[in-house]
Amino acid sequence: MVELMEELKKIEEKWNKRWKELSLQKFKGESDKKKFYLLEMFAYPSGDLHMGHLRNYVIGDVLHRFLLMNGYDVLHPVGWDAFGLPAEGAAIKRGISPDKWTYNNIGISSSTLKKMGLLYDWDREVITCREDYYKWTQWIFLKMYENGLVYRKKSYVNWCPSCQTVLANEQVINNKCWRCSSEITKKELEQWYFKITSYAQKLLDGLEDLKDWPENIKTMQKNWIGRSEGLLIDFQVKGTDLKIKVFTTRPDTIYGVTFLAIAPEHDLIKILKFDDDKKEMILKYIEDSIKKSEIERSSTEKEKSGVWSGLYCINPVNGREVKLFICDYVLSGYGTGAVMGVPAHDQRDFEFAQKNGIEIIQVIKPKDYEWDFSKGAYVEDGITLNSEQFSNMESSLMKEKITDFIEEKGYGKRSVTYRLRDWLISRQRYWGAPIPMIHCERCGIVPVPEKDLPVRLPDSSEIDFTPKGKSPLESHKSFMNVKCPICGNDALRDPDTMDTFVDSSWYQLRYADPKNDEKIFEKELVDKFLPVDMYIGGAEHANGHLIYFRFITKVLKDLGYLSFDEPALALFNQGMIMDKNGNVMSKSAGNAVPVGPFVDRYGTDVARGTELFIGPAGKDALWSEDGVIGISRFLERLKNFAFKYNKNIVKDYTPQNDIEKMIFVKLNKTIKQVGDDIRNFSHNTALASMMELLNLLYKEEKNLSFEFLNFIIYKYTQIISPFIPHLAEEIYEGFNEKDSIFLTTWPEYDKNFLMEDNVTIVVQIDGKIRDRLVVQRDTDKEEIFKSVILNETVKKYLKDKEIEKYVYVPNRLINLILKK
RNA sequence: GCGAAAGUGGCGGAAUUGGCAGACGCGCUGGACUUAGGAUCCAGUAGGUAAUCCUGUGGGGGUUCAACUCCCCCCUUUCGCACCA
């Protein structure tokens, strides 16, 4: 086995070089070929790549080679998501500058990829931390700003005390930081936002067209966007001309409103006049609520708390006066941050009302029984009551009628609310794209003129990385100090950098024109290559990257820079690689198996084979070095066999006898299956079927002619080549062929030889297998029946019994049913 | 709590979509060649059993000549969301 490894490594170097000479990795621009843009999610370079990353790349490479052999012109670029927090961590912990650390990691990782001979067009490599890239990230910010899609807002934001920066909603997982798992706290800060909410509907609608995206990802995005149809209703605050807008999806319960509740962060809090004797208590409640962590506040277990404001509101439909509460169970970021309290028909309102002695008025009852309120609120549909002229009807009908009524009277109007929040993109970090804005005392906040891009990051040697809760750039005088582009007076730069998900939301576009320094890209080129035909990456990005990536594409389309609005036509989610305890492999978890040393030891083809045979590409898999043994044995067997027969080429061969015919059928079946399996990302079964064929060849070798085996091995080498390309090329070369096996055409299977002449018919009696029968394919039903009842084994069971009927499945099975 | 997916030998996993359960591989057992074996080759390997017999795809019911596959109930695991009004 050690010799095999050594031999493979020599072969690998040779072919890596050869492929480069042949420009196999390049998009050719040949007009007779169909283009295919194949893309794997690019990686954050945190050191060497590990087996989890590799899976992604290998899956892509198999497809690439398969596509080449199927006549496609393939664009397959690679790059690095190179801005990010770990680089700063390295600076703090080990005193290495973020850029050095990053470029060093990129060097290690890309040399691994190159060593593996993966077909990437390295001339298109994109690195997000380079000036020639982040200049255009900043440019996108400016374009969005010009078009009203960027704004600044002061509000309570997610703050990671460990990373010392704010986070977007998508980066908070179970109230913990996505990077370091620290508990998130709230902080009131003025930050930059991308107005992704104004694209909520478009992002939702676009999902309909993404036929080749996995259903679960689309569902996750749908739920994340969370469209909800309802009504905005104004409740007047008694004794003022202030109105409180509430959002509800249940206007059919409006006669059951017995209080109103607003969030502690609600804007009206600052305007409302509270009684002096209550004021202190109210303000303390608000302050405490805001300080509480999200976990404390959002726990469903927790009792619903709130404080009466001393004010009353008026229900517009019946003039009823109800108390206005401030409640921390009302979310400030959803809807209007105010709700109408209907304890009879909403569980949360019910709990709050019970605790605070608020009246419960039932306005909907179940159709055929009485609701017992000791069980809680009744939240289903039913028949209305206590609702004036809307009483005694189906609540769904009432909903229609009351909605029309409220709109007619001008009390409110139909409205759609989304769960999706705007994208907070400011980060108090150094290693990111600086936000291209200038703060001027006279002119306000003004954008950096386009001609001044990029706003360069200062050299990291001049930066103090000690966490201070604000951007490290803020204390860098020569970065911060700038002249206002409008009035020319002293002004300050924005000290924050952009969320790195902004960088990765448009890289797929830059690959089309990676070296353009005049503009972000040539529209013509982008239109030629995009959308991406197959995007491969992990499902964990469903509600982060994959939404941002669609959002930015839609924005650039609307601004006229693109003529399509979805970045990728097809998406494939490869499963994650876990360690043997079932933990996701990652650098930070310390369980990452690095690719470089692994490949040095076993060779690329073994590494590829191991990754591909581990299980279906779409499912998670446990990493185990045991897989190496099976694949190595297989390659050894293949090599030993193939090198005996790879001499000349027998182009066409008609099977000469039954054994040859049987093997020829097996070959055809295998060709079909491997092709189907590659398209379905089911590489494990493709390899299994090729192992089966090889096992069969070994078994029958002595019964087969040289010509036949020569013919078989040629095709075999072709279909296995996407999986183990180096060894395949070496075998292929033996056939006195030049160039590369990847320039040959994928073999077609012969439809006439997909089925054996003889079939085994399973003989069942009362559904139990009693015997098997080998007959000619398509033997007549009656004839089979006749021979079955004469069969000795069957006779034994038929003794003293009568056959009631029998079922025959052509070429498969016969089932005799006996009379009871 | 809601939504999605999944549960098959000692292990990773197959099963043409209702028709031979366990392909292929690991591991294990035996044998051959060997000074040697973490090499190679051959045979065996779901469980129970004397058996060509019985049992078996998370559990329980059902449909069917026939169920890993379809229907109903339950259990478990993973993932996503989680006071969204």
mmCIF file with all atom_site columns, C-alpha atoms in Angstrom, chain A residues 486-603:
data_model
loop_
_atom_site.group_PDB
_atom_site.id
_atom_site.type_symbol
_atom_site.label_atom_id
_atom_site.label_alt_id
_atom_site.label_comp_id
_atom_site.label_asym_id
_atom_site.label_entity_id
_atom_site.label_seq_id
_atom_site.pdbx_PDB_ins_code
_atom_site.Cartn_x
_atom_site.Cartn_y
_atom_site.Cartn_z
_atom_site.occupancy
_atom_site.B_iso_or_equiv
_atom_site.pdbx_formal_charge
_atom_site.auth_seq_id
_atom_site.auth_comp_id
_atom_site.auth_asym_id
_atom_site.auth_atom_id
_atom_site.pdbx_PDB_model_num
ATOM 1   C CA . ILE A 1 486 ? -18.574 69.178 0.355   1.00 0.00 ? 486 ILE A CA 1
ATOM 2   C CA . CYS A 1 487 ? -17.320 72.081 2.467   1.00 0.00 ? 487 CYS A CA 1
ATOM 3   C CA . GLY A 1 488 ? -13.642 71.175 2.710   1.00 0.00 ? 488 GLY A CA 1
ATOM 4   C CA . ASN A 1 489 ? -13.497 71.584 6.475   1.00 0.00 ? 489 ASN A CA 1
ATOM 5   C CA . ASP A 1 490 ? -12.090 69.100 8.935   1.00 0.00 ? 490 ASP A CA 1
ATOM 6   C CA . ALA A 1 491 ? -14.275 66.042 9.247   1.00 0.00 ? 491 ALA A CA 1
ATOM 7   C CA . LEU A 1 492 ? -14.080 62.461 10.460  1.00 0.00 ? 492 LEU A CA 1
ATOM 8   C CA . ARG A 1 493 ? -14.367 59.164 8.686   1.00 0.00 ? 493 ARG A CA 1
ATOM 9   C CA . ASP A 1 494 ? -16.816 56.533 9.791   1.00 0.00 ? 494 ASP A CA 1
ATOM 10  C CA . PRO A 1 495 ? -14.729 54.291 12.047  1.00 0.00 ? 495 PRO A CA 1
ATOM 11  C CA . ASP A 1 496 ? -16.657 51.094 11.388  1.00 0.00 ? 496 ASP A CA 1
ATOM 12  C CA . THR A 1 497 ? -16.172 48.410 8.778   1.00 0.00 ? 497 THR A CA 1
ATOM 13  C CA . MET A 1 498 ? -18.786 46.386 6.977   1.00 0.00 ? 498 MET A CA 1
ATOM 14  C CA . ASP A 1 499 ? -20.123 43.003 7.968   1.00 0.00 ? 499 ASP A CA 1
ATOM 15  C CA . THR A 1 500 ? -18.119 40.416 6.038   1.00 0.00 ? 500 THR A CA 1
ATOM 16  C CA . PHE A 1 501 ? -21.361 39.012 4.656   1.00 0.00 ? 501 PHE A CA 1
ATOM 17  C CA . VAL A 1 502 ? -21.443 42.119 2.468   1.00 0.00 ? 502 VAL A CA 1
ATOM 18  C CA . ASP A 1 503 ? -18.153 41.002 0.904   1.00 0.00 ? 503 ASP A CA 1
ATOM 19  C CA . SER A 1 504 ? -19.495 37.554 0.129   1.00 0.00 ? 504 SER A CA 1
ATOM 20  C CA . SER A 1 505 ? -22.811 38.752 -1.220  1.00 0.00 ? 505 SER A CA 1
ATOM 21  C CA . TRP A 1 506 ? -21.434 39.715 -4.624  1.00 0.00 ? 506 TRP A CA 1
ATOM 22  C CA . TYR A 1 507 ? -18.212 37.752 -5.239  1.00 0.00 ? 507 TYR A CA 1
ATOM 23  C CA . GLN A 1 508 ? -19.923 35.480 -7.738  1.00 0.00 ? 508 GLN A CA 1
ATOM 24  C CA . LEU A 1 509 ? -20.317 38.533 -9.979  1.00 0.00 ? 509 LEU A CA 1
ATOM 25  C CA . ARG A 1 510 ? -16.725 39.639 -9.738  1.00 0.00 ? 510 ARG A CA 1
ATOM 26  C CA . TYR A 1 511 ? -15.452 36.273 -10.976 1.00 0.00 ? 511 TYR A CA 1
ATOM 27  C CA . ALA A 1 512 ? -16.868 37.170 -14.360 1.00 0.00 ? 512 ALA A CA 1
ATOM 28  C CA . ASP A 1 513 ? -14.531 40.136 -14.613 1.00 0.00 ? 513 ASP A CA 1
ATOM 29  C CA . PRO A 1 514 ? -12.077 39.901 -11.718 1.00 0.00 ? 514 PRO A CA 1
ATOM 30  C CA . LYS A 1 515 ? -9.414  42.300 -12.910 1.00 0.00 ? 515 LYS A CA 1
ATOM 31  C CA . ASN A 1 516 ? -11.521 45.224 -13.979 1.00 0.00 ? 516 ASN A CA 1
ATOM 32  C CA . ASP A 1 517 ? -10.226 48.405 -12.318 1.00 0.00 ? 517 ASP A CA 1
ATOM 33  C CA . GLU A 1 518 ? -12.546 50.753 -14.177 1.00 0.00 ? 518 GLU A CA 1
ATOM 34  C CA . LYS A 1 519 ? -15.788 49.383 -12.872 1.00 0.00 ? 519 LYS A CA 1
ATOM 35  C CA . ILE A 1 520 ? -17.184 46.673 -10.661 1.00 0.00 ? 520 ILE A CA 1
ATOM 36  C CA . PHE A 1 521 ? -17.609 44.460 -13.722 1.00 0.00 ? 521 PHE A CA 1
ATOM 37  C CA . GLU A 1 522 ? -18.445 44.642 -17.386 1.00 0.00 ? 522 GLU A CA 1
ATOM 38  C CA . LYS A 1 523 ? -22.175 44.032 -17.647 1.00 0.00 ? 523 LYS A CA 1
ATOM 39  C CA . GLU A 1 524 ? -21.736 42.096 -20.854 1.00 0.00 ? 524 GLU A CA 1
ATOM 40  C CA . LEU A 1 525 ? -19.370 39.637 -19.172 1.00 0.00 ? 525 LEU A CA 1
ATOM 41  C CA . VAL A 1 526 ? -21.544 39.134 -16.160 1.00 0.00 ? 526 VAL A CA 1
ATOM 42  C CA . ASP A 1 527 ? -24.560 38.546 -18.356 1.00 0.00 ? 527 ASP A CA 1
ATOM 43  C CA . LYS A 1 528 ? -22.596 36.025 -20.331 1.00 0.00 ? 528 LYS A CA 1
ATOM 44  C CA . PHE A 1 529 ? -21.552 33.904 -17.360 1.00 0.00 ? 529 PHE A CA 1
ATOM 45  C CA . LEU A 1 530 ? -24.270 34.342 -14.806 1.00 0.00 ? 530 LEU A CA 1
ATOM 46  C CA . PRO A 1 531 ? -26.448 33.242 -13.168 1.00 0.00 ? 531 PRO A CA 1
ATOM 47  C CA . VAL A 1 532 ? -24.442 30.514 -11.522 1.00 0.00 ? 532 VAL A CA 1
ATOM 48  C CA . ASP A 1 533 ? -25.657 27.192 -12.899 1.00 0.00 ? 533 ASP A CA 1
ATOM 49  C CA . MET A 1 534 ? -24.741 25.157 -9.852  1.00 0.00 ? 534 MET A CA 1
ATOM 50  C CA . TYR A 1 535 ? -23.887 26.559 -6.449  1.00 0.00 ? 535 TYR A CA 1
ATOM 51  C CA . ILE A 1 536 ? -22.515 24.115 -3.906  1.00 0.00 ? 536 ILE A CA 1
ATOM 52  C CA . GLY A 1 537 ? -22.267 24.822 -0.203  1.00 0.00 ? 537 GLY A CA 1
ATOM 53  C CA . GLY A 1 538 ? -23.561 24.138 3.266   1.00 0.00 ? 538 GLY A CA 1
ATOM 54  C CA . ALA A 1 539 ? -27.172 24.483 4.406   1.00 0.00 ? 539 ALA A CA 1
ATOM 55  C CA . GLU A 1 540 ? -26.053 26.431 7.460   1.00 0.00 ? 540 GLU A CA 1
ATOM 56  C CA . HIS A 1 541 ? -26.037 29.519 5.238   1.00 0.00 ? 541 HIS A CA 1
ATOM 57  C CA . ALA A 1 542 ? -29.760 29.307 4.499   1.00 0.00 ? 542 ALA A CA 1
ATOM 58  C CA . ASN A 1 543 ? -30.794 32.406 6.428   1.00 0.00 ? 543 ASN A CA 1
ATOM 59  C CA . GLY A 1 544 ? -27.530 34.316 6.204   1.00 0.00 ? 544 GLY A CA 1
ATOM 60  C CA . HIS A 1 545 ? -25.343 34.341 3.152   1.00 0.00 ? 545 HIS A CA 1
ATOM 61  C CA . LEU A 1 546 ? -27.963 32.831 0.842   1.00 0.00 ? 546 LEU A CA 1
ATOM 62  C CA . ILE A 1 547 ? -30.407 35.635 1.612   1.00 0.00 ? 547 ILE A CA 1
ATOM 63  C CA . TYR A 1 548 ? -27.858 38.441 1.404   1.00 0.00 ? 548 TYR A CA 1
ATOM 64  C CA . PHE A 1 549 ? -26.496 37.003 -1.832  1.00 0.00 ? 549 PHE A CA 1
ATOM 65  C CA . ARG A 1 550 ? -29.978 37.032 -3.373  1.00 0.00 ? 550 ARG A CA 1
ATOM 66  C CA . PHE A 1 551 ? -30.699 40.485 -1.962  1.00 0.00 ? 551 PHE A CA 1
ATOM 67  C CA . ILE A 1 552 ? -27.627 42.202 -3.382  1.00 0.00 ? 552 ILE A CA 1
ATOM 68  C CA . THR A 1 553 ? -28.206 40.588 -6.773  1.00 0.00 ? 553 THR A CA 1
ATOM 69  C CA . LYS A 1 554 ? -31.757 41.945 -6.809  1.00 0.00 ? 554 LYS A CA 1
ATOM 70  C CA . VAL A 1 555 ? -30.550 45.396 -5.801  1.00 0.00 ? 555 VAL A CA 1
ATOM 71  C CA . LEU A 1 556 ? -27.923 45.504 -8.542  1.00 0.00 ? 556 LEU A CA 1
ATOM 72  C CA . LYS A 1 557 ? -30.521 44.340 -11.026 1.00 0.00 ? 557 LYS A CA 1
ATOM 73  C CA . ASP A 1 558 ? -32.884 47.135 -10.005 1.00 0.00 ? 558 ASP A CA 1
ATOM 74  C CA . LEU A 1 559 ? -30.086 49.670 -10.251 1.00 0.00 ? 559 LEU A CA 1
ATOM 75  C CA . GLY A 1 560 ? -29.457 48.537 -13.806 1.00 0.00 ? 560 GLY A CA 1
ATOM 76  C CA . TYR A 1 561 ? -26.143 46.768 -13.406 1.00 0.00 ? 561 TYR A CA 1
ATOM 77  C CA . LEU A 1 562 ? -27.469 43.284 -14.088 1.00 0.00 ? 562 LEU A CA 1
ATOM 78  C CA . SER A 1 563 ? -30.152 41.792 -16.232 1.00 0.00 ? 563 SER A CA 1
ATOM 79  C CA . PHE A 1 564 ? -31.073 38.898 -13.953 1.00 0.00 ? 564 PHE A CA 1
ATOM 80  C CA . ASP A 1 565 ? -32.194 38.988 -10.362 1.00 0.00 ? 565 ASP A CA 1
ATOM 81  C CA . GLU A 1 566 ? -31.342 35.612 -8.895  1.00 0.00 ? 566 GLU A CA 1
ATOM 82  C CA . PRO A 1 567 ? -27.651 34.781 -8.478  1.00 0.00 ? 567 PRO A CA 1
ATOM 83  C CA . ALA A 1 568 ? -27.852 30.999 -8.715  1.00 0.00 ? 568 ALA A CA 1
ATOM 84  C CA . LEU A 1 569 ? -30.227 28.741 -10.615 1.00 0.00 ? 569 LEU A CA 1
ATOM 85  C CA . ALA A 1 570 ? -29.422 25.571 -8.734  1.00 0.00 ? 570 ALA A CA 1
ATOM 86  C CA . LEU A 1 571 ? -28.193 24.998 -5.232  1.00 0.00 ? 571 LEU A CA 1
ATOM 87  C CA . PHE A 1 572 ? -26.788 21.866 -3.725  1.00 0.00 ? 572 PHE A CA 1
ATOM 88  C CA . ASN A 1 573 ? -26.185 21.556 0.000   1.00 0.00 ? 573 ASN A CA 1
ATOM 89  C CA . GLN A 1 574 ? -23.430 19.164 0.837   1.00 0.00 ? 574 GLN A CA 1
ATOM 90  C CA . GLY A 1 575 ? -23.552 17.607 4.271   1.00 0.00 ? 575 GLY A CA 1
ATOM 91  C CA . MET A 1 576 ? -21.106 18.512 6.964   1.00 0.00 ? 576 MET A CA 1
ATOM 92  C CA . ILE A 1 577 ? -18.160 16.411 7.987   1.00 0.00 ? 577 ILE A CA 1
ATOM 93  C CA . MET A 1 578 ? -18.160 15.613 11.689  1.00 0.00 ? 578 MET A CA 1
ATOM 94  C CA . ASP A 1 579 ? -15.619 14.036 13.957  1.00 0.00 ? 579 ASP A CA 1
ATOM 95  C CA . LYS A 1 580 ? -16.348 10.589 15.351  1.00 0.00 ? 580 LYS A CA 1
ATOM 96  C CA . ASN A 1 581 ? -18.314 12.096 18.219  1.00 0.00 ? 581 ASN A CA 1
ATOM 97  C CA . GLY A 1 582 ? -20.657 13.841 15.850  1.00 0.00 ? 582 GLY A CA 1
ATOM 98  C CA . ASN A 1 583 ? -19.263 17.347 16.259  1.00 0.00 ? 583 ASN A CA 1
ATOM 99  C CA . VAL A 1 584 ? -18.906 19.520 13.201  1.00 0.00 ? 584 VAL A CA 1
ATOM 100 C CA . MET A 1 585 ? -15.328 19.644 12.018  1.00 0.00 ? 585 MET A CA 1
ATOM 101 C CA . SER A 1 586 ? -13.908 23.112 12.433  1.00 0.00 ? 586 SER A CA 1
ATOM 102 C CA . LYS A 1 587 ? -10.716 24.864 13.196  1.00 0.00 ? 587 LYS A CA 1
ATOM 103 C CA . SER A 1 588 ? -12.153 26.524 16.280  1.00 0.00 ? 588 SER A CA 1
ATOM 104 C CA . ALA A 1 589 ? -13.490 23.233 17.669  1.00 0.00 ? 589 ALA A CA 1
ATOM 105 C CA . GLY A 1 590 ? -9.978  21.833 17.352  1.00 0.00 ? 590 GLY A CA 1
ATOM 106 C CA . ASN A 1 591 ? -11.119 18.662 15.606  1.00 0.00 ? 591 ASN A CA 1
ATOM 107 C CA . ALA A 1 592 ? -10.232 19.642 12.044  1.00 0.00 ? 592 ALA A CA 1
ATOM 108 C CA . VAL A 1 593 ? -8.317  17.099 10.000  1.00 0.00 ? 593 VAL A CA 1
ATOM 109 C CA . PRO A 1 594 ? -6.129  19.225 7.731   1.00 0.00 ? 594 PRO A CA 1
ATOM 110 C CA . VAL A 1 595 ? -6.072  18.297 4.065   1.00 0.00 ? 595 VAL A CA 1
ATOM 111 C CA . GLY A 1 596 ? -2.441  19.083 3.287   1.00 0.00 ? 596 GLY A CA 1
ATOM 112 C CA . PRO A 1 597 ? -0.762  16.392 5.439   1.00 0.00 ? 597 PRO A CA 1
ATOM 113 C CA . PHE A 1 598 ? -3.471  13.917 4.541   1.00 0.00 ? 598 PHE A CA 1
ATOM 114 C CA . VAL A 1 599 ? -2.813  14.355 0.853   1.00 0.00 ? 599 VAL A CA 1
ATOM 115 C CA . ASP A 1 600 ? 0.934   14.199 1.413   1.00 0.00 ? 600 ASP A CA 1
ATOM 116 C CA . ARG A 1 601 ? 0.463   10.870 3.057   1.00 0.00 ? 601 ARG A CA 1
ATOM 117 C CA . TYR A 1 602 ? -2.165  9.148  0.931   1.00 0.00 ? 602 TYR A CA 1
ATOM 118 C CA . GLY A 1 603 ? -2.292  11.120 -2.301  1.00 0.00 ? 603 GLY A CA 1
#
